[in-house]
Amino acid sequence: MGKMGSEMLIYVLLLMAGVLASGQSSPVKIWPMPASVSYGHTHLYLTNDFGFSSNYGSEILKDAFDRMLALIKLDHVIDANFSAFNSSSLLQGLHIIISSPNGQLQYGVDESYKLIVPSPEKPAYAHLEAKTVYGALQGLQTFSQLCYFSVTSRVLQIDMSPWTIIDQPRFSYRGLLIDTSRHYLPVPVIKKVIDSMSYAKLNVMHWHIVDTQSFPLEIPSYPKLWDGAYSPSERYTVADAADIVSYAQKEE
């Protein structure tokens, strides 16, 4: 490396050191960071029968809420003595308002939302409003990141309330690629990848299934093609592929 290169490297390292030294860790632990966030200094606790209500009847929304609740519980047993808590600190549920009845999933769909925890009008509830059900799904992911299981109080807890979060994706296309033509992934593993994408609010999975290295996908009209798989056990049937597509649509 020449003198100019060395000087440039030193400059970059000093710049990075200055940024790290001056930067302060944010108390907001939401990923990705929302467009607008305000928070307070009190604690809230989710009741054992925490549920949701909505003006929008949809299996997509119900399934998403159930997944969110399972995610934040992490199979912990909620056995807190709720009578010992101040009633004003208990959250009984989440009220979801969706303004558009159109549930069609397409590129560029409005994914904006506003999340208020707790609701000023009904302090026993959190309030989530969105233009579409897909914006509500993003809001549910954000809500899940506010919650954690407290091993001390043995209850699902939210710190730093009240929260007001207004957000929408910065980019319409937020994708991840998996390449099973070069590295076979079992169907359950692919589903876990899809789960993890929803946690980070990614919305497009590019599945590179076949290439010159291997051809693990069943094509009924050309039944010998998948003989090019790494092995007979490293293949995807048509039903496998349809199952993964259906699973991804439910997660979104």
JSON list of C-alpha atoms in Angstrom, two decimals:
[
{"chain": "A", "resi": 1, "resn": "MET", "atom": "CA", "xyz": [0.00, 0.00, 0.00]},
{"chain": "A", "resi": 2, "resn": "GLY", "atom": "CA", "xyz": [1.41, 3.40, -1.00]},
{"chain": "A", "resi": 3, "resn": "LYS", "atom": "CA", "xyz": [1.62, 6.53, 1.13]},
{"chain": "A", "resi": 4, "resn": "MET", "atom": "CA", "xyz": [-1.66, 7.88, -0.24]},
{"chain": "A", "resi": 5, "resn": "GLY", "atom": "CA", "xyz": [-3.43, 4.60, 0.50]},
{"chain": "A", "resi": 6, "resn": "SER", "atom": "CA", "xyz": [-2.04, 4.49, 4.03]},
{"chain": "A", "resi": 7, "resn": "GLU", "atom": "CA", "xyz": [-3.12, 8.04, 4.72]},
{"chain": "A", "resi": 8, "resn": "MET", "atom": "CA", "xyz": [-6.60, 7.31, 3.41]},
{"chain": "A", "resi": 9, "resn": "LEU", "atom": "CA", "xyz": [-6.87, 4.18, 5.58]},
{"chain": "A", "resi": 10, "resn": "ILE", "atom": "CA", "xyz": [-5.78, 6.12, 8.69]},
{"chain": "A", "resi": 11, "resn": "TYR", "atom": "CA", "xyz": [-8.30, 8.86, 7.88]},
{"chain": "A", "resi": 12, "resn": "VAL", "atom": "CA", "xyz": [-11.14, 6.34, 7.55]},
{"chain": "A", "resi": 13, "resn": "LEU", "atom": "CA", "xyz": [-10.18, 4.61, 10.81]},
{"chain": "A", "resi": 14, "resn": "LEU", "atom": "CA", "xyz": [-10.02, 7.92, 12.66]},
{"chain": "A", "resi": 15, "resn": "LEU", "atom": "CA", "xyz": [-13.39, 8.93, 11.21]},
{"chain": "A", "resi": 16, "resn": "MET", "atom": "CA", "xyz": [-14.95, 5.66, 12.32]},
{"chain": "A", "resi": 17, "resn": "ALA", "atom": "CA", "xyz": [-13.42, 5.99, 15.78]},
{"chain": "A", "resi": 18, "resn": "GLY", "atom": "CA", "xyz": [-14.87, 9.49, 16.09]},
{"chain": "A", "resi": 19, "resn": "VAL", "atom": "CA", "xyz": [-18.32, 8.30, 15.09]},
{"chain": "A", "resi": 20, "resn": "LEU", "atom": "CA", "xyz": [-18.20, 5.43, 17.57]},
{"chain": "A", "resi": 21, "resn": "ALA", "atom": "CA", "xyz": [-16.90, 7.67, 20.35]},
{"chain": "A", "resi": 22, "resn": "SER", "atom": "CA", "xyz": [-19.54, 10.34, 19.82]},
{"chain": "A", "resi": 23, "resn": "GLY", "atom": "CA", "xyz": [-22.46, 8.02, 19.13]},
{"chain": "A", "resi": 24, "resn": "GLN", "atom": "CA", "xyz": [-24.80, 7.01, 21.92]},
{"chain": "A", "resi": 25, "resn": "SER", "atom": "CA", "xyz": [-26.73, 3.77, 22.09]},
{"chain": "A", "resi": 26, "resn": "SER", "atom": "CA", "xyz": [-30.42, 4.35, 21.46]},
{"chain": "A", "resi": 27, "resn": "PRO", "atom": "CA", "xyz": [-32.81, 2.99, 24.10]},
{"chain": "A", "resi": 28, "resn": "VAL", "atom": "CA", "xyz": [-35.24, 2.15, 21.28]},
{"chain": "A", "resi": 29, "resn": "LYS", "atom": "CA", "xyz": [-34.75, -1.51, 20.38]},
{"chain": "A", "resi": 30, "resn": "ILE", "atom": "CA", "xyz": [-36.93, -1.72, 17.28]},
{"chain": "A", "resi": 31, "resn": "TRP", "atom": "CA", "xyz": [-35.65, -3.07, 13.98]},
{"chain": "A", "resi": 32, "resn": "PRO", "atom": "CA", "xyz": [-35.77, -1.50, 11.47]},
{"chain": "A", "resi": 33, "resn": "MET", "atom": "CA", "xyz": [-35.90, 1.85, 13.25]},
{"chain": "A", "resi": 34, "resn": "PRO", "atom": "CA", "xyz": [-39.33, 3.41, 12.60]},
{"chain": "A", "resi": 35, "resn": "ALA", "atom": "CA", "xyz": [-39.72, 6.76, 10.86]},
{"chain": "A", "resi": 36, "resn": "SER", "atom": "CA", "xyz": [-41.12, 8.38, 14.01]},
{"chain": "A", "resi": 37, "resn": "VAL", "atom": "CA", "xyz": [-40.89, 7.20, 17.62]},
{"chain": "A", "resi": 38, "resn": "SER", "atom": "CA", "xyz": [-41.77, 8.74, 20.97]},
{"chain": "A", "resi": 39, "resn": "TYR", "atom": "CA", "xyz": [-41.74, 6.94, 24.31]},
{"chain": "A", "resi": 40, "resn": "GLY", "atom": "CA", "xyz": [-42.07, 7.46, 28.05]},
{"chain": "A", "resi": 41, "resn": "HIS", "atom": "CA", "xyz": [-40.78, 5.91, 31.26]},
{"chain": "A", "resi": 42, "resn": "THR", "atom": "CA", "xyz": [-43.48, 3.62, 32.66]},
{"chain": "A", "resi": 43, "resn": "HIS", "atom": "CA", "xyz": [-44.09, -0.13, 32.53]},
{"chain": "A", "resi": 44, "resn": "LEU", "atom": "CA", "xyz": [-47.07, -2.01, 31.14]},
{"chain": "A", "resi": 45, "resn": "TYR", "atom": "CA", "xyz": [-47.97, -5.67, 31.54]},
{"chain": "A", "resi": 46, "resn": "LEU", "atom": "CA", "xyz": [-50.01, -7.87, 29.21]},
{"chain": "A", "resi": 47, "resn": "THR", "atom": "CA", "xyz": [-52.84, -9.74, 30.89]},
{"chain": "A", "resi": 48, "resn": "ASN", "atom": "CA", "xyz": [-53.03, -13.51, 30.59]},
{"chain": "A", "resi": 49, "resn": "ASP", "atom": "CA", "xyz": [-56.04, -13.26, 28.25]},
{"chain": "A", "resi": 50, "resn": "PHE", "atom": "CA", "xyz": [-54.47, -10.57, 26.04]},
{"chain": "A", "resi": 51, "resn": "GLY", "atom": "CA", "xyz": [-56.34, -10.58, 22.73]},
{"chain": "A", "resi": 52, "resn": "PHE", "atom": "CA", "xyz": [-57.23, -8.38, 19.80]},
{"chain": "A", "resi": 53, "resn": "SER", "atom": "CA", "xyz": [-60.30, -6.86, 18.22]},
{"chain": "A", "resi": 54, "resn": "SER", "atom": "CA", "xyz": [-60.61, -5.32, 14.78]},
{"chain": "A", "resi": 55, "resn": "ASN", "atom": "CA", "xyz": [-63.02, -3.84, 12.29]},
{"chain": "A", "resi": 56, "resn": "TYR", "atom": "CA", "xyz": [-61.39, -6.07, 9.68]},
{"chain": "A", "resi": 57, "resn": "GLY", "atom": "CA", "xyz": [-62.36, -9.74, 9.60]},
{"chain": "A", "resi": 58, "resn": "SER", "atom": "CA", "xyz": [-59.43, -11.64, 8.14]},
{"chain": "A", "resi": 59, "resn": "GLU", "atom": "CA", "xyz": [-57.69, -14.97, 8.72]},
{"chain": "A", "resi": 60, "resn": "ILE", "atom": "CA", "xyz": [-54.47, -13.22, 7.67]},
{"chain": "A", "resi": 61, "resn": "LEU", "atom": "CA", "xyz": [-54.79, -10.84, 10.60]},
{"chain": "A", "resi": 62, "resn": "LYS", "atom": "CA", "xyz": [-55.87, -13.52, 13.08]},
{"chain": "A", "resi": 63, "resn": "ASP", "atom": "CA", "xyz": [-53.01, -15.83, 12.11]},
{"chain": "A", "resi": 64, "resn": "ALA", "atom": "CA", "xyz": [-50.52, -12.96, 12.33]},
{"chain": "A", "resi": 65, "resn": "PHE", "atom": "CA", "xyz": [-51.72, -12.04, 15.82]},
{"chain": "A", "resi": 66, "resn": "ASP", "atom": "CA", "xyz": [-51.47, -15.66, 16.99]},
{"chain": "A", "resi": 67, "resn": "ARG", "atom": "CA", "xyz": [-47.93, -15.91, 15.61]},
{"chain": "A", "resi": 68, "resn": "MET", "atom": "CA", "xyz": [-46.98, -12.65, 17.31]},
{"chain": "A", "resi": 69, "resn": "LEU", "atom": "CA", "xyz": [-48.31, -13.82, 20.67]},
{"chain": "A", "resi": 70, "resn": "ALA", "atom": "CA", "xyz": [-46.47, -17.13, 20.39]},
{"chain": "A", "resi": 71, "resn": "LEU", "atom": "CA", "xyz": [-43.29, -15.27, 19.46]},
{"chain": "A", "resi": 72, "resn": "ILE", "atom": "CA", "xyz": [-43.30, -12.98, 22.48]},
{"chain": "A", "resi": 73, "resn": "LYS", "atom": "CA", "xyz": [-44.30, -15.75, 24.88]},
{"chain": "A", "resi": 74, "resn": "LEU", "atom": "CA", "xyz": [-41.54, -18.08, 23.68]},
{"chain": "A", "resi": 75, "resn": "ASP", "atom": "CA", "xyz": [-43.40, -20.94, 25.40]},
{"chain": "A", "resi": 76, "resn": "HIS", "atom": "CA", "xyz": [-42.95, -19.34, 28.83]},
{"chain": "A", "resi": 77, "resn": "VAL", "atom": "CA", "xyz": [-45.65, -20.00, 31.40]},
{"chain": "A", "resi": 78, "resn": "ILE", "atom": "CA", "xyz": [-47.36, -16.76, 32.40]},
{"chain": "A", "resi": 79, "resn": "ASP", "atom": "CA", "xyz": [-48.05, -17.26, 36.10]},
{"chain": "A", "resi": 80, "resn": "ALA", "atom": "CA", "xyz": [-47.92, -13.75, 37.52]},
{"chain": "A", "resi": 81, "resn": "ASN", "atom": "CA", "xyz": [-50.17, -12.62, 40.34]},
{"chain": "A", "resi": 82, "resn": "PHE", "atom": "CA", "xyz": [-52.07, -9.98, 38.39]},
{"chain": "A", "resi": 83, "resn": "SER", "atom": "CA", "xyz": [-53.97, -8.82, 41.47]},
{"chain": "A", "resi": 84, "resn": "ALA", "atom": "CA", "xyz": [-50.68, -7.41, 42.74]},
{"chain": "A", "resi": 85, "resn": "PHE", "atom": "CA", "xyz": [-50.33, -5.09, 39.73]},
{"chain": "A", "resi": 86, "resn": "ASN", "atom": "CA", "xyz": [-51.84, -1.63, 39.49]},
{"chain": "A", "resi": 87, "resn": "SER", "atom": "CA", "xyz": [-54.84, -2.01, 37.18]},
{"chain": "A", "resi": 88, "resn": "SER", "atom": "CA", "xyz": [-53.77, 1.06, 35.19]},
{"chain": "A", "resi": 89, "resn": "SER", "atom": "CA", "xyz": [-50.58, -0.76, 34.16]},
{"chain": "A", "resi": 90, "resn": "LEU", "atom": "CA", "xyz": [-52.38, -3.78, 32.66]},
{"chain": "A", "resi": 91, "resn": "LEU", "atom": "CA", "xyz": [-52.96, -4.12, 28.91]},
{"chain": "A", "resi": 92, "resn": "GLN", "atom": "CA", "xyz": [-55.97, -6.28, 28.10]},
{"chain": "A", "resi": 93, "resn": "GLY", "atom": "CA", "xyz": [-55.66, -6.28, 24.34]},
{"chain": "A", "resi": 94, "resn": "LEU", "atom": "CA", "xyz": [-54.85, -4.64, 21.04]},
{"chain": "A", "resi": 95, "resn": "HIS", "atom": "CA", "xyz": [-57.44, -2.84, 18.94]},
{"chain": "A", "resi": 96, "resn": "ILE", "atom": "CA", "xyz": [-56.69, -2.82, 15.21]},
{"chain": "A", "resi": 97, "resn": "ILE", "atom": "CA", "xyz": [-58.34, -0.44, 12.74]},
{"chain": "A", "resi": 98, "resn": "ILE", "atom": "CA", "xyz": [-57.84, -1.02, 9.00]},
{"chain": "A", "resi": 99, "resn": "SER", "atom": "CA", "xyz": [-59.31, 1.55, 6.63]},
{"chain": "A", "resi": 100, "resn": "SER", "atom": "CA", "xyz": [-59.12, -0.34, 3.31]},
{"chain": "A", "resi": 101, "resn": "PRO", "atom": "CA", "xyz": [-61.09, -3.57, 2.79]},
{"chain": "A", "resi": 102, "resn": "ASN", "atom": "CA", "xyz": [-58.80, -4.58, -0.09]},
{"chain": "A", "resi": 103, "resn": "GLY", "atom": "CA", "xyz": [-56.69, -7.52, 1.05]},
{"chain": "A", "resi": 104, "resn": "GLN", "atom": "CA", "xyz": [-54.92, -8.15, -2.26]},
{"chain": "A", "resi": 105, "resn": "LEU", "atom": "CA", "xyz": [-51.17, -8.55, -1.90]},
{"chain": "A", "resi": 106, "resn": "GLN", "atom": "CA", "xyz": [-49.23, -6.76, -4.61]},
{"chain": "A", "resi": 107, "resn": "TYR", "atom": "CA", "xyz": [-45.98, -4.88, -5.07]},
{"chain": "A", "resi": 108, "resn": "GLY", "atom": "CA", "xyz": [-46.21, -1.36, -3.69]},
{"chain": "A", "resi": 109, "resn": "VAL", "atom": "CA", "xyz": [-49.10, -2.08, -1.32]},
{"chain": "A", "resi": 110, "resn": "ASP", "atom": "CA", "xyz": [-49.45, 0.53, 1.43]},
{"chain": "A", "resi": 111, "resn": "GLU", "atom": "CA", "xyz": [-47.66, -0.82, 4.53]},
{"chain": "A", "resi": 112, "resn": "SER", "atom": "CA", "xyz": [-47.86, 2.29, 6.71]},
{"chain": "A", "resi": 113, "resn": "TYR", "atom": "CA", "xyz": [-49.19, 2.11, 10.25]},
{"chain": "A", "resi": 114, "resn": "LYS", "atom": "CA", "xyz": [-49.53, 4.00, 13.52]},
{"chain": "A", "resi": 115, "resn": "LEU", "atom": "CA", "xyz": [-49.11, 2.23, 16.84]},
{"chain": "A", "resi": 116, "resn": "ILE", "atom": "CA", "xyz": [-50.06, 3.81, 20.18]},
{"chain": "A", "resi": 117, "resn": "VAL", "atom": "CA", "xyz": [-49.37, 1.95, 23.42]},
{"chain": "A", "resi": 118, "resn": "PRO", "atom": "CA", "xyz": [-51.53, 2.46, 25.41]},
{"chain": "A", "resi": 119, "resn": "SER", "atom": "CA", "xyz": [-54.44, 4.11, 23.63]},
{"chain": "A", "resi": 120, "resn": "PRO", "atom": "CA", "xyz": [-55.27, 7.57, 25.09]},
{"chain": "A", "resi": 121, "resn": "GLU", "atom": "CA", "xyz": [-59.00, 6.84, 24.70]},
{"chain": "A", "resi": 122, "resn": "LYS", "atom": "CA", "xyz": [-58.87, 3.30, 26.12]},
{"chain": "A", "resi": 123, "resn": "PRO", "atom": "CA", "xyz": [-55.77, 2.96, 28.33]},
{"chain": "A", "resi": 124, "resn": "ALA", "atom": "CA", "xyz": [-56.39, -0.74, 28.88]},
{"chain": "A", "resi": 125, "resn": "TYR", "atom": "CA", "xyz": [-55.71, -1.35, 25.17]},
{"chain": "A", "resi": 126, "resn": "ALA", "atom": "CA", "xyz": [-53.02, -0.69, 22.62]},
{"chain": "A", "resi": 127, "resn": "HIS", "atom": "CA", "xyz": [-54.17, 0.90, 19.37]},
{"chain": "A", "resi": 128, "resn": "LEU", "atom": "CA", "xyz": [-52.94, 0.03, 15.88]},
{"chain": "A", "resi": 129, "resn": "GLU", "atom": "CA", "xyz": [-54.27, 1.66, 12.74]},
{"chain": "A", "resi": 130, "resn": "ALA", "atom": "CA", "xyz": [-53.27, 1.04, 9.14]},
{"chain": "A", "resi": 131, "resn": "LYS", "atom": "CA", "xyz": [-54.61, 1.59, 5.66]},
{"chain": "A", "resi": 132, "resn": "THR", "atom": "CA", "xyz": [-54.22, -2.08, 4.70]},
{"chain": "A", "resi": 133, "resn": "VAL", "atom": "CA", "xyz": [-53.95, -5.39, 6.50]},
{"chain": "A", "resi": 134, "resn": "TYR", "atom": "CA", "xyz": [-50.30, -5.53, 5.39]},
{"chain": "A", "resi": 135, "resn": "GLY", "atom": "CA", "xyz": [-49.56, -2.31, 7.21]},
{"chain": "A", "resi": 136, "resn": "ALA", "atom": "CA", "xyz": [-51.19, -3.87, 10.27]},
{"chain": "A", "resi": 137, "resn": "LEU", "atom": "CA", "xyz": [-48.87, -6.87, 9.97]},
{"chain": "A", "resi": 138, "resn": "GLN", "atom": "CA", "xyz": [-45.88, -4.53, 10.10]},
{"chain": "A", "resi": 139, "resn": "GLY", "atom": "CA", "xyz": [-47.37, -2.88, 13.16]},
{"chain": "A", "resi": 140, "resn": "LEU", "atom": "CA", "xyz": [-47.79, -6.26, 14.85]},
{"chain": "A", "resi": 141, "resn": "GLN", "atom": "CA", "xyz": [-44.11, -6.99, 14.28]},
{"chain": "A", "resi": 142, "resn": "THR", "atom": "CA", "xyz": [-43.21, -3.68, 15.87]},
{"chain": "A", "resi": 143, "resn": "PHE", "atom": "CA", "xyz": [-45.52, -4.36, 18.82]},
{"chain": "A", "resi": 144, "resn": "SER", "atom": "CA", "xyz": [-43.83, -7.74, 19.34]},
{"chain": "A", "resi": 145, "resn": "GLN", "atom": "CA", "xyz": [-40.48, -5.99, 19.65]},
{"chain": "A", "resi": 146, "resn": "LEU", "atom": "CA", "xyz": [-41.80, -3.83, 22.48]},
{"chain": "A", "resi": 147, "resn": "CYS", "atom": "CA", "xyz": [-42.73, -6.91, 24.52]},
{"chain": "A", "resi": 148, "resn": "TYR", "atom": "CA", "xyz": [-40.59, -9.35, 26.44]},
{"chain": "A", "resi": 149, "resn": "PHE", "atom": "CA", "xyz": [-41.07, -12.02, 29.07]},
{"chain": "A", "resi": 150, "resn": "SER", "atom": "CA", "xyz": [-39.87, -10.86, 32.48]},
{"chain": "A", "resi": 151, "resn": "VAL", "atom": "CA", "xyz": [-38.43, -13.73, 34.49]},
{"chain": "A", "resi": 152, "resn": "THR", "atom": "CA", "xyz": [-38.83, -11.58, 37.62]},
{"chain": "A", "resi": 153, "resn": "SER", "atom": "CA", "xyz": [-42.51, -10.71, 37.32]},
{"chain": "A", "resi": 154, "resn": "ARG", "atom": "CA", "xyz": [-43.31, -13.80, 35.16]},
{"chain": "A", "resi": 155, "resn": "VAL", "atom": "CA", "xyz": [-45.39, -11.74, 32.79]},
{"chain": "A", "resi": 156, "resn": "LEU", "atom": "CA", "xyz": [-45.12, -10.17, 29.34]},
{"chain": "A", "resi": 157, "resn": "GLN", "atom": "CA", "xyz": [-43.87, -6.65, 29.89]},
{"chain": "A", "resi": 158, "resn": "ILE", "atom": "CA", "xyz": [-43.52, -3.41, 27.89]},
{"chain": "A", "resi": 159, "resn": "ASP", "atom": "CA", "xyz": [-41.08, -0.78, 29.11]},
{"chain": "A", "resi": 160, "resn": "MET", "atom": "CA", "xyz": [-40.79, 2.92, 28.24]},
{"chain": "A", "resi": 161, "resn": "SER", "atom": "CA", "xyz": [-44.49, 3.46, 27.65]},
{"chain": "A", "resi": 162, "resn": "PRO", "atom": "CA", "xyz": [-46.41, 5.35, 26.42]},
{"chain": "A", "resi": 163, "resn": "TRP", "atom": "CA", "xyz": [-45.26, 4.62, 22.88]},
{"chain": "A", "resi": 164, "resn": "THR", "atom": "CA", "xyz": [-46.31, 6.41, 19.70]},
{"chain": "A", "resi": 165, "resn": "ILE", "atom": "CA", "xyz": [-44.81, 4.91, 16.56]},
{"chain": "A", "resi": 166, "resn": "ILE", "atom": "CA", "xyz": [-45.55, 6.03, 13.01]},
{"chain": "A", "resi": 167, "resn": "ASP", "atom": "CA", "xyz": [-43.83, 4.09, 10.29]},
{"chain": "A", "resi": 168, "resn": "GLN", "atom": "CA", "xyz": [-43.80, 2.84, 6.74]},
{"chain": "A", "resi": 169, "resn": "PRO", "atom": "CA", "xyz": [-41.16, 0.94, 4.78]},
{"chain": "A", "resi": 170, "resn": "ARG", "atom": "CA", "xyz": [-38.46, 3.09, 3.25]},
{"chain": "A", "resi": 171, "resn": "PHE", "atom": "CA", "xyz": [-38.23, 0.69, 0.30]},
{"chain": "A", "resi": 172, "resn": "SER", "atom": "CA", "xyz": [-41.10, -1.15, -1.41]},
{"chain": "A", "resi": 173, "resn": "TYR", "atom": "CA", "xyz": [-38.81, -4.06, -2.32]},
{"chain": "A", "resi": 174, "resn": "ARG", "atom": "CA", "xyz": [-37.08, -5.58, 0.71]},
{"chain": "A", "resi": 175, "resn": "GLY", "atom": "CA", "xyz": [-35.78, -8.94, -0.40]},
{"chain": "A", "resi": 176, "resn": "LEU", "atom": "CA", "xyz": [-33.65, -11.91, 0.54]},
{"chain": "A", "resi": 177, "resn": "LEU", "atom": "CA", "xyz": [-32.28, -14.58, -1.78]},
{"chain": "A", "resi": 178, "resn": "ILE", "atom": "CA", "xyz": [-31.81, -18.24, -0.93]},
{"chain": "A", "resi": 179, "resn": "ASP", "atom": "CA", "xyz": [-30.01, -20.53, -3.37]},
{"chain": "A", "resi": 180, "resn": "THR", "atom": "CA", "xyz": [-31.03, -24.18, -3.03]},
{"chain": "A", "resi": 181, "resn": "SER", "atom": "CA", "xyz": [-29.48, -25.14, -6.35]},
{"chain": "A", "resi": 182, "resn": "ARG", "atom": "CA", "xyz": [-26.05, -24.90, -4.72]},
{"chain": "A", "resi": 183, "resn": "HIS", "atom": "CA", "xyz": [-26.99, -25.68, -1.12]},
{"chain": "A", "resi": 184, "resn": "TYR", "atom": "CA", "xyz": [-30.06, -27.77, -0.44]},
{"chain": "A", "resi": 185, "resn": "LEU", "atom": "CA", "xyz": [-32.31, -26.53, 2.37]},
{"chain": "A", "resi": 186, "resn": "PRO", "atom": "CA", "xyz": [-35.07, -28.76, 3.81]},
{"chain": "A", "resi": 187, "resn": "VAL", "atom": "CA", "xyz": [-38.60, -27.36, 3.69]},
{"chain": "A", "resi": 188, "resn": "PRO", "atom": "CA", "xyz": [-38.75, -26.66, 7.47]},
{"chain": "A", "resi": 189, "resn": "VAL", "atom": "CA", "xyz": [-35.53, -24.65, 7.22]},
{"chain": "A", "resi": 190, "resn": "ILE", "atom": "CA", "xyz": [-36.93, -22.57, 4.35]},
{"chain": "A", "resi": 191, "resn": "LYS", "atom": "CA", "xyz": [-40.00, -21.86, 6.48]},
{"chain": "A", "resi": 192, "resn": "LYS", "atom": "CA", "xyz": [-37.74, -20.67, 9.32]},
{"chain": "A", "resi": 193, "resn": "VAL", "atom": "CA", "xyz": [-36.03, -18.33, 6.84]},
{"chain": "A", "resi": 194, "resn": "ILE", "atom": "CA", "xyz": [-39.46, -16.95, 5.92]},
{"chain": "A", "resi": 195, "resn": "ASP", "atom": "CA", "xyz": [-40.27, -16.51, 9.62]},
{"chain": "A", "resi": 196, "resn": "SER", "atom": "CA", "xyz": [-37.05, -14.58, 10.19]},
{"chain": "A", "resi": 197, "resn": "MET", "atom": "CA", "xyz": [-37.78, -12.37, 7.18]},
{"chain": "A", "resi": 198, "resn": "SER", "atom": "CA", "xyz": [-41.11, -11.34, 8.67]},
{"chain": "A", "resi": 199, "resn": "TYR", "atom": "CA", "xyz": [-39.39, -10.41, 11.95]},
{"chain": "A", "resi": 200, "resn": "ALA", "atom": "CA", "xyz": [-37.17, -7.96, 10.04]},
{"chain": "A", "resi": 201, "resn": "LYS", "atom": "CA", "xyz": [-40.08, -6.78, 7.84]},
{"chain": "A", "resi": 202, "resn": "LEU", "atom": "CA", "xyz": [-38.63, -8.12, 4.61]},
{"chain": "A", "resi": 203, "resn": "ASN", "atom": "CA", "xyz": [-41.31, -8.79, 2.02]},
{"chain": "A", "resi": 204, "resn": "VAL", "atom": "CA", "xyz": [-39.77, -10.63, -0.96]},
{"chain": "A", "resi": 205, "resn": "MET", "atom": "CA", "xyz": [-38.03, -14.00, -0.94]},
{"chain": "A", "resi": 206, "resn": "HIS", "atom": "CA", "xyz": [-36.20, -14.84, -4.15]},
{"chain": "A", "resi": 207, "resn": "TRP", "atom": "CA", "xyz": [-35.96, -18.63, -4.29]},
{"chain": "A", "resi": 208, "resn": "HIS", "atom": "CA", "xyz": [-33.17, -19.69, -6.63]},
{"chain": "A", "resi": 209, "resn": "ILE", "atom": "CA", "xyz": [-34.18, -23.34, -6.90]},
{"chain": "A", "resi": 210, "resn": "VAL", "atom": "CA", "xyz": [-32.28, -24.74, -9.88]},
{"chain": "A", "resi": 211, "resn": "ASP", "atom": "CA", "xyz": [-29.05, -24.13, -11.78]},
{"chain": "A", "resi": 212, "resn": "THR", "atom": "CA", "xyz": [-26.26, -26.06, -13.47]},
{"chain": "A", "resi": 213, "resn": "GLN", "atom": "CA", "xyz": [-25.06, -27.35, -10.09]},
{"chain": "A", "resi": 214, "resn": "SER", "atom": "CA", "xyz": [-28.29, -29.20, -9.32]},
{"chain": "A", "resi": 215, "resn": "PHE", "atom": "CA", "xyz": [-31.91, -29.45, -10.39]},
{"chain": "A", "resi": 216, "resn": "PRO", "atom": "CA", "xyz": [-33.83, -30.45, -7.25]},
{"chain": "A", "resi": 217, "resn": "LEU", "atom": "CA", "xyz": [-37.33, -29.41, -8.39]},
{"chain": "A", "resi": 218, "resn": "GLU", "atom": "CA", "xyz": [-39.95, -31.84, -9.68]},
{"chain": "A", "resi": 219, "resn": "ILE", "atom": "CA", "xyz": [-41.27, -30.93, -13.15]},
{"chain": "A", "resi": 220, "resn": "PRO", "atom": "CA", "xyz": [-44.09, -33.41, -13.97]},
{"chain": "A", "resi": 221, "resn": "SER", "atom": "CA", "xyz": [-43.86, -32.80, -17.72]},
{"chain": "A", "resi": 222, "resn": "TYR", "atom": "CA", "xyz": [-40.11, -33.56, -17.64]},
{"chain": "A", "resi": 223, "resn": "PRO", "atom": "CA", "xyz": [-39.85, -36.26, -14.95]},
{"chain": "A", "resi": 224, "resn": "LYS", "atom": "CA", "xyz": [-36.12, -36.93, -15.41]},
{"chain": "A", "resi": 225, "resn": "LEU", "atom": "CA", "xyz": [-34.99, -33.38, -14.76]},
{"chain": "A", "resi": 226, "resn": "TRP", "atom": "CA", "xyz": [-34.80, -33.76, -11.02]},
{"chain": "A", "resi": 227, "resn": "ASP", "atom": "CA", "xyz": [-32.43, -36.67, -11.50]},
{"chain": "A", "resi": 228, "resn": "GLY", "atom": "CA", "xyz": [-29.93, -33.81, -11.50]},
{"chain": "A", "resi": 229, "resn": "ALA", "atom": "CA", "xyz": [-30.46, -33.24, -7.77]},
{"chain": "A", "resi": 230, "resn": "TYR", "atom": "CA", "xyz": [-27.57, -33.88, -5.40]},
{"chain": "A", "resi": 231, "resn": "SER", "atom": "CA", "xyz": [-29.38, -36.96, -4.12]},
{"chain": "A", "resi": 232, "resn": "PRO", "atom": "CA", "xyz": [-32.90, -38.44, -4.14]},
{"chain": "A", "resi": 233, "resn": "SER", "atom": "CA", "xyz": [-33.47, -37.06, -0.63]},
{"chain": "A", "resi": 234, "resn": "GLU", "atom": "CA", "xyz": [-32.49, -33.52, -1.65]},
{"chain": "A", "resi": 235, "resn": "ARG", "atom": "CA", "xyz": [-35.45, -32.72, -3.86]},
{"chain": "A", "resi": 236, "resn": "TYR", "atom": "CA", "xyz": [-38.60, -30.58, -3.79]},
{"chain": "A", "resi": 237, "resn": "THR", "atom": "CA", "xyz": [-41.90, -31.97, -5.01]},
{"chain": "A", "resi": 238, "resn": "VAL", "atom": "CA", "xyz": [-44.53, -29.76, -6.63]},
{"chain": "A", "resi": 239, "resn": "ALA", "atom": "CA", "xyz": [-46.46, -30.02, -3.37]},
{"chain": "A", "resi": 240, "resn": "ASP", "atom": "CA", "xyz": [-43.38, -28.83, -1.43]},
{"chain": "A", "resi": 241, "resn": "ALA", "atom": "CA", "xyz": [-43.04, -25.77, -3.63]},
{"chain": "A", "resi": 242, "resn": "ALA", "atom": "CA", "xyz": [-46.76, -24.95, -3.36]},
{"chain": "A", "resi": 243, "resn": "ASP", "atom": "CA", "xyz": [-46.58, -25.35, 0.42]},
{"chain": "A", "resi": 244, "resn": "ILE", "atom": "CA", "xyz": [-43.67, -22.91, 0.70]},
{"chain": "A", "resi": 245, "resn": "VAL", "atom": "CA", "xyz": [-45.40, -20.32, -1.50]},
{"chain": "A", "resi": 246, "resn": "SER", "atom": "CA", "xyz": [-48.57, -20.64, 0.58]},
{"chain": "A", "resi": 247, "resn": "TYR", "atom": "CA", "xyz": [-46.58, -20.33, 3.81]},
{"chain": "A", "resi": 248, "resn": "ALA", "atom": "CA", "xyz": [-44.82, -17.20, 2.58]},
{"chain": "A", "resi": 249, "resn": "GLN", "atom": "CA", "xyz": [-48.13, -15.56, 1.66]},
{"chain": "A", "resi": 250, "resn": "LYS", "atom": "CA", "xyz": [-49.51, -16.25, 5.15]},
{"chain": "A", "resi": 251, "resn": "GLU", "atom": "CA", "xyz": [-46.39, -14.81, 6.79]},
{"chain": "A", "resi": 252, "resn": "GLU", "atom": "CA", "xyz": [-46.61, -11.62, 4.76]}
]
